[in-house]
Amino acid sequence: MTATITLVQGDITRQSADAIVNAANSSLLGGGGVDGAIHRRGGPEILAECRALRASLPHSRLRSSGGTPIGRGLPTGQAVATTAGRLDARWVIHTVGPVHQASGGDPALLASCYREALRVADELGARTVAFPAISTGVYRWPMDDAARIAVETVRDTPTAVEEVRFVLFDDRAYEAFVRQLG
Ligand code: ADP
């Protein structure tokens, strides 16, 4: 089975879903964009669980997009789940998108975010999952290409999740996803 894809324009922190996906960074300690909004509205419980999760991850050579070593962290393309705090959801699934550099970005890693988030959703038993357009903000992935990878990956990933809802913040993102759904 694959999920039915729906599109909504709006703020992902206002959505009601079994799981809400966070475009996190490797540190799992919060950031801007979707990440900041989820922690602001979801409350401190989510960050507390992120800290505990982070402590259980192995030390790595990961660096932040600014080049600072982050010590322990979640590698790009992987996903982990926490409680959703005060959000109208049971879980937040945190995944780390790849940064798009002048030289490009690795599309396999962006696809991996969607696949891994769905794998975690299946482990949890989530039936509705809300996704932002991962990597298209601070991580600068071009919107049309990111929308194509997101839609193709969800269409190609077997899952028991019934609805994947892309929650697009602005017209530009919403229209890019509409074009992909054809
Ligand atoms: P990344 O670091 O993976 O690029 P960002 O959070 O910076 O993640 O941005 C990812 C996308 O989410 C961007 O298109 C951005 O406009 C959008 N976005 C930012 N805030 C929200 C929100 N509250 N709800 C939904 N989408 C959001």
mmCIF file of C-alpha atoms and ligand atoms in Angstrom:
data_model
loop_
_atom_site.group_PDB
_atom_site.id
_atom_site.type_symbol
_atom_site.label_atom_id
_atom_site.label_comp_id
_atom_site.label_asym_id
_atom_site.label_seq_id
_atom_site.Cartn_x
_atom_site.Cartn_y
_atom_site.Cartn_z
ATOM 1 C CA MET A 1 0.000 0.000 0.000
ATOM 2 C CA THR A 2 1.038 3.586 -0.482
ATOM 3 C CA ALA A 3 -0.308 6.719 1.166
ATOM 4 C CA THR A 4 -2.847 9.084 -0.361
ATOM 5 C CA ILE A 5 -1.228 12.484 -0.831
ATOM 6 C CA THR A 6 -3.080 15.656 0.162
ATOM 7 C CA LEU A 7 -1.880 19.268 0.036
ATOM 8 C CA VAL A 8 -2.649 22.079 2.450
ATOM 9 C CA GLN A 9 -1.310 25.599 2.578
ATOM 10 C CA GLY A 10 -0.562 26.764 6.115
ATOM 11 C CA ASP A 11 1.372 26.395 9.317
ATOM 12 C CA ILE A 12 2.257 22.780 10.106
ATOM 13 C CA THR A 13 2.066 23.449 13.854
ATOM 14 C CA ARG A 14 -1.694 24.092 13.443
ATOM 15 C CA GLN A 15 -2.342 20.702 11.878
ATOM 16 C CA SER A 16 -4.074 17.769 13.479
ATOM 17 C CA ALA A 17 -2.388 14.493 12.511
ATOM 18 C CA ASP A 18 -1.039 11.338 14.150
ATOM 19 C CA ALA A 19 2.500 12.513 13.398
ATOM 20 C CA ILE A 20 3.966 15.864 12.392
ATOM 21 C CA VAL A 21 7.352 15.802 10.692
ATOM 22 C CA ASN A 22 9.983 18.321 11.740
ATOM 23 C CA ALA A 23 12.658 19.604 9.353
ATOM 24 C CA ALA A 24 15.222 19.372 12.143
ATOM 25 C CA ASN A 25 18.977 19.791 12.133
ATOM 26 C CA SER A 26 21.496 17.185 13.244
ATOM 27 C CA SER A 27 21.859 18.618 16.741
ATOM 28 C CA LEU A 28 18.151 17.974 17.477
ATOM 29 C CA LEU A 29 18.327 21.035 19.725
ATOM 30 C CA GLY A 30 16.020 23.265 17.731
ATOM 31 C CA GLY A 31 16.566 25.884 15.080
ATOM 32 C CA GLY A 32 14.647 28.255 12.842
ATOM 33 C CA GLY A 33 11.797 27.677 10.390
ATOM 34 C CA VAL A 34 9.603 24.647 11.024
ATOM 35 C CA ASP A 35 11.890 23.472 13.838
ATOM 36 C CA GLY A 36 11.553 26.712 15.811
ATOM 37 C CA ALA A 37 7.792 26.820 15.239
ATOM 38 C CA ILE A 38 7.309 23.211 16.424
ATOM 39 C CA HIS A 39 9.267 23.776 19.636
ATOM 40 C CA ARG A 40 7.534 27.108 20.311
ATOM 41 C CA ARG A 41 4.032 25.770 19.925
ATOM 42 C CA GLY A 42 4.740 22.212 21.118
ATOM 43 C CA GLY A 43 6.405 23.313 24.352
ATOM 44 C CA PRO A 44 9.495 22.180 26.285
ATOM 45 C CA GLU A 45 8.585 18.492 26.473
ATOM 46 C CA ILE A 46 9.672 17.945 22.871
ATOM 47 C CA LEU A 47 13.082 19.532 23.403
ATOM 48 C CA ALA A 48 13.591 17.531 26.605
ATOM 49 C CA GLU A 49 12.981 14.314 24.688
ATOM 50 C CA CYS A 50 15.242 15.465 21.867
ATOM 51 C CA ARG A 51 18.045 16.045 24.383
ATOM 52 C CA ALA A 52 17.593 12.554 25.816
ATOM 53 C CA LEU A 53 17.551 11.026 22.334
ATOM 54 C CA ARG A 54 20.641 12.961 21.361
ATOM 55 C CA ALA A 55 22.495 11.687 24.428
ATOM 56 C CA SER A 56 21.866 8.126 23.222
ATOM 57 C CA LEU A 57 23.267 8.773 19.739
ATOM 58 C CA PRO A 58 26.901 7.904 19.056
ATOM 59 C CA HIS A 59 29.493 10.651 18.815
ATOM 60 C CA SER A 60 30.127 11.465 15.198
ATOM 61 C CA ARG A 61 32.147 13.736 12.998
ATOM 62 C CA LEU A 62 28.987 15.606 12.023
ATOM 63 C CA ARG A 63 29.309 19.324 11.528
ATOM 64 C CA SER A 64 26.564 21.918 11.427
ATOM 65 C CA SER A 65 25.878 23.633 8.107
ATOM 66 C CA GLY A 66 28.104 26.437 9.457
ATOM 67 C CA GLY A 67 30.976 23.952 9.941
ATOM 68 C CA THR A 68 30.880 23.710 13.754
ATOM 69 C CA PRO A 69 31.335 20.167 15.133
ATOM 70 C CA ILE A 70 28.089 19.088 16.778
ATOM 71 C CA GLY A 71 29.364 16.038 18.660
ATOM 72 C CA ARG A 72 26.375 13.779 18.969
ATOM 73 C CA GLY A 73 23.732 14.123 16.344
ATOM 74 C CA LEU A 74 21.293 12.576 13.920
ATOM 75 C CA PRO A 75 22.836 11.986 10.487
ATOM 76 C CA THR A 76 21.272 13.621 7.438
ATOM 77 C CA GLY A 77 18.506 11.520 5.893
ATOM 78 C CA GLN A 78 17.576 9.710 9.116
ATOM 79 C CA ALA A 79 14.522 10.133 11.349
ATOM 80 C CA VAL A 80 13.574 9.717 15.027
ATOM 81 C CA ALA A 81 10.327 10.263 16.941
ATOM 82 C CA THR A 82 9.401 12.109 20.128
ATOM 83 C CA THR A 83 6.201 13.104 21.832
ATOM 84 C CA ALA A 84 4.333 16.016 20.237
ATOM 85 C CA GLY A 85 3.931 18.003 23.480
ATOM 86 C CA ARG A 86 1.067 20.463 23.094
ATOM 87 C CA LEU A 87 0.705 19.968 19.332
ATOM 88 C CA ASP A 88 -2.475 18.305 18.088
ATOM 89 C CA ALA A 89 -0.585 15.114 17.249
ATOM 90 C CA ARG A 90 0.736 12.040 19.029
ATOM 91 C CA TRP A 91 4.290 12.237 17.747
ATOM 92 C CA VAL A 92 6.803 14.522 16.126
ATOM 93 C CA ILE A 93 9.111 12.740 13.709
ATOM 94 C CA HIS A 94 12.379 14.655 13.391
ATOM 95 C CA THR A 95 14.353 14.247 10.194
ATOM 96 C CA VAL A 96 17.442 16.050 8.960
ATOM 97 C CA GLY A 97 17.360 17.263 5.375
ATOM 98 C CA PRO A 98 20.480 17.770 3.266
ATOM 99 C CA VAL A 99 21.834 21.277 2.683
ATOM 100 C CA HIS A 100 21.762 22.411 -0.950
ATOM 101 C CA GLN A 101 25.159 23.927 -1.743
ATOM 102 C CA ALA A 102 26.215 25.899 -4.800
ATOM 103 C CA SER A 103 27.532 22.565 -6.095
ATOM 104 C CA GLY A 104 24.128 20.930 -5.535
ATOM 105 C CA GLY A 105 22.770 18.535 -2.954
ATOM 106 C CA ASP A 106 22.357 14.775 -2.717
ATOM 107 C CA PRO A 107 18.799 13.937 -3.848
ATOM 108 C CA ALA A 108 19.126 10.442 -2.344
ATOM 109 C CA LEU A 109 19.464 12.028 1.091
ATOM 110 C CA LEU A 110 16.364 14.177 0.599
ATOM 111 C CA ALA A 111 14.410 11.109 -0.560
ATOM 112 C CA SER A 112 15.737 9.246 2.476
ATOM 113 C CA CYS A 113 14.140 11.822 4.817
ATOM 114 C CA TYR A 114 10.674 11.001 3.453
ATOM 115 C CA ARG A 115 11.292 7.253 3.393
ATOM 116 C CA GLU A 116 12.773 7.119 6.887
ATOM 117 C CA ALA A 117 10.033 9.332 8.336
ATOM 118 C CA LEU A 118 7.436 6.952 6.846
ATOM 119 C CA ARG A 119 9.326 3.954 8.236
ATOM 120 C CA VAL A 120 9.272 5.506 11.718
ATOM 121 C CA ALA A 121 5.572 6.387 11.241
ATOM 122 C CA ASP A 122 4.883 2.734 10.439
ATOM 123 C CA GLU A 123 6.756 1.607 13.542
ATOM 124 C CA LEU A 124 4.601 3.945 15.612
ATOM 125 C CA GLY A 125 1.357 2.947 13.908
ATOM 126 C CA ALA A 126 0.644 6.466 12.608
ATOM 127 C CA ARG A 127 -2.038 6.667 9.920
ATOM 128 C CA THR A 128 -1.898 10.398 9.100
ATOM 129 C CA VAL A 129 1.415 12.192 8.725
ATOM 130 C CA ALA A 130 1.967 15.900 8.013
ATOM 131 C CA PHE A 131 5.205 16.843 6.237
ATOM 132 C CA PRO A 132 6.765 20.248 5.560
ATOM 133 C CA ALA A 133 8.794 20.829 2.384
ATOM 134 C CA ILE A 134 12.029 19.516 3.892
ATOM 135 C CA SER A 135 15.272 21.366 3.017
ATOM 136 C CA THR A 136 13.528 24.199 1.123
ATOM 137 C CA GLY A 137 14.091 26.857 3.780
ATOM 138 C CA VAL A 138 17.404 27.514 5.495
ATOM 139 C CA TYR A 139 18.847 24.509 3.608
ATOM 140 C CA ARG A 140 18.051 26.210 0.251
ATOM 141 C CA TRP A 141 16.896 23.250 -1.866
ATOM 142 C CA PRO A 142 15.143 24.610 -5.011
ATOM 143 C CA MET A 143 11.387 24.280 -4.450
ATOM 144 C CA ASP A 144 10.369 22.534 -7.690
ATOM 145 C CA ASP A 145 13.060 19.902 -7.358
ATOM 146 C CA ALA A 146 12.304 19.365 -3.662
ATOM 147 C CA ALA A 147 8.589 18.979 -4.466
ATOM 148 C CA ARG A 148 9.370 16.421 -7.186
ATOM 149 C CA ILE A 149 11.580 14.361 -4.854
ATOM 150 C CA ALA A 150 9.014 14.561 -2.037
ATOM 151 C CA VAL A 151 6.064 13.450 -4.186
ATOM 152 C CA GLU A 152 7.977 10.740 -6.085
ATOM 153 C CA THR A 153 9.402 9.275 -2.891
ATOM 154 C CA VAL A 154 6.051 9.126 -1.103
ATOM 155 C CA ARG A 155 4.440 7.573 -4.194
ATOM 156 C CA ASP A 156 7.184 4.918 -4.319
ATOM 157 C CA THR A 157 7.323 4.045 -0.608
ATOM 158 C CA PRO A 158 5.184 1.140 0.622
ATOM 159 C CA THR A 159 3.592 2.107 3.952
ATOM 160 C CA ALA A 160 0.561 1.551 6.161
ATOM 161 C CA VAL A 161 0.253 5.343 6.515
ATOM 162 C CA GLU A 162 -3.055 6.265 4.880
ATOM 163 C CA GLU A 163 -2.596 10.010 4.380
ATOM 164 C CA VAL A 164 0.556 11.980 3.742
ATOM 165 C CA ARG A 165 -0.365 15.641 3.998
ATOM 166 C CA PHE A 166 2.154 18.125 2.673
ATOM 167 C CA VAL A 167 1.733 21.373 4.572
ATOM 168 C CA LEU A 168 3.139 24.189 2.489
ATOM 169 C CA PHE A 169 3.826 27.523 4.079
ATOM 170 C CA ASP A 170 3.399 29.883 1.144
ATOM 171 C CA ASP A 171 1.877 30.108 -2.362
ATOM 172 C CA ARG A 172 5.165 29.310 -4.045
ATOM 173 C CA ALA A 173 5.581 26.031 -2.169
ATOM 174 C CA TYR A 174 1.911 25.101 -2.519
ATOM 175 C CA GLU A 175 1.944 25.690 -6.281
ATOM 176 C CA ALA A 176 5.143 23.679 -6.732
ATOM 177 C CA PHE A 177 3.496 20.690 -5.044
ATOM 178 C CA VAL A 178 0.270 21.132 -7.032
ATOM 179 C CA ARG A 179 2.345 20.964 -10.242
ATOM 180 C CA GLN A 180 3.944 17.711 -9.115
ATOM 181 C CA LEU A 181 0.628 16.085 -8.309
ATOM 182 C CA GLY A 182 -0.531 17.032 -11.792
HETATM 183 P P1 ADP B 1 15.239 23.293 6.240
HETATM 184 O O1 ADP B 1 16.304 23.657 7.244
HETATM 185 O O2 ADP B 1 15.062 21.783 6.077
HETATM 186 O O3 ADP B 1 15.410 24.027 4.956
HETATM 187 P P2 ADP B 1 13.134 25.127 7.162
HETATM 188 O O4 ADP B 1 12.278 24.947 8.378
HETATM 189 O O5 ADP B 1 14.075 26.267 7.135
HETATM 190 O O6 ADP B 1 13.866 23.713 6.945
HETATM 191 O O7 ADP B 1 12.178 25.248 5.885
HETATM 192 C C1 ADP B 1 11.498 24.182 5.272
HETATM 193 C C2 ADP B 1 10.226 24.698 4.617
HETATM 194 O O8 ADP B 1 9.225 24.886 5.614
HETATM 195 C C3 ADP B 1 10.359 26.055 3.911
HETATM 196 O O9 ADP B 1 9.657 25.968 2.682
HETATM 197 C C4 ADP B 1 9.680 27.021 4.869
HETATM 198 O O10 ADP B 1 9.079 28.115 4.172
HETATM 199 C C5 ADP B 1 8.616 26.161 5.466
HETATM 200 N N1 ADP B 1 8.099 26.553 6.795
HETATM 201 C C6 ADP B 1 8.635 27.410 7.704
HETATM 202 N N2 ADP B 1 7.842 27.474 8.801
HETATM 203 C C7 ADP B 1 6.785 26.637 8.575
HETATM 204 C C8 ADP B 1 5.610 26.260 9.315
HETATM 205 N N3 ADP B 1 5.366 26.771 10.519
HETATM 206 N N4 ADP B 1 4.754 25.372 8.742
HETATM 207 C C9 ADP B 1 4.985 24.845 7.524
HETATM 208 N N5 ADP B 1 6.067 25.142 6.783
HETATM 209 C C10 ADP B 1 6.959 26.034 7.292
#
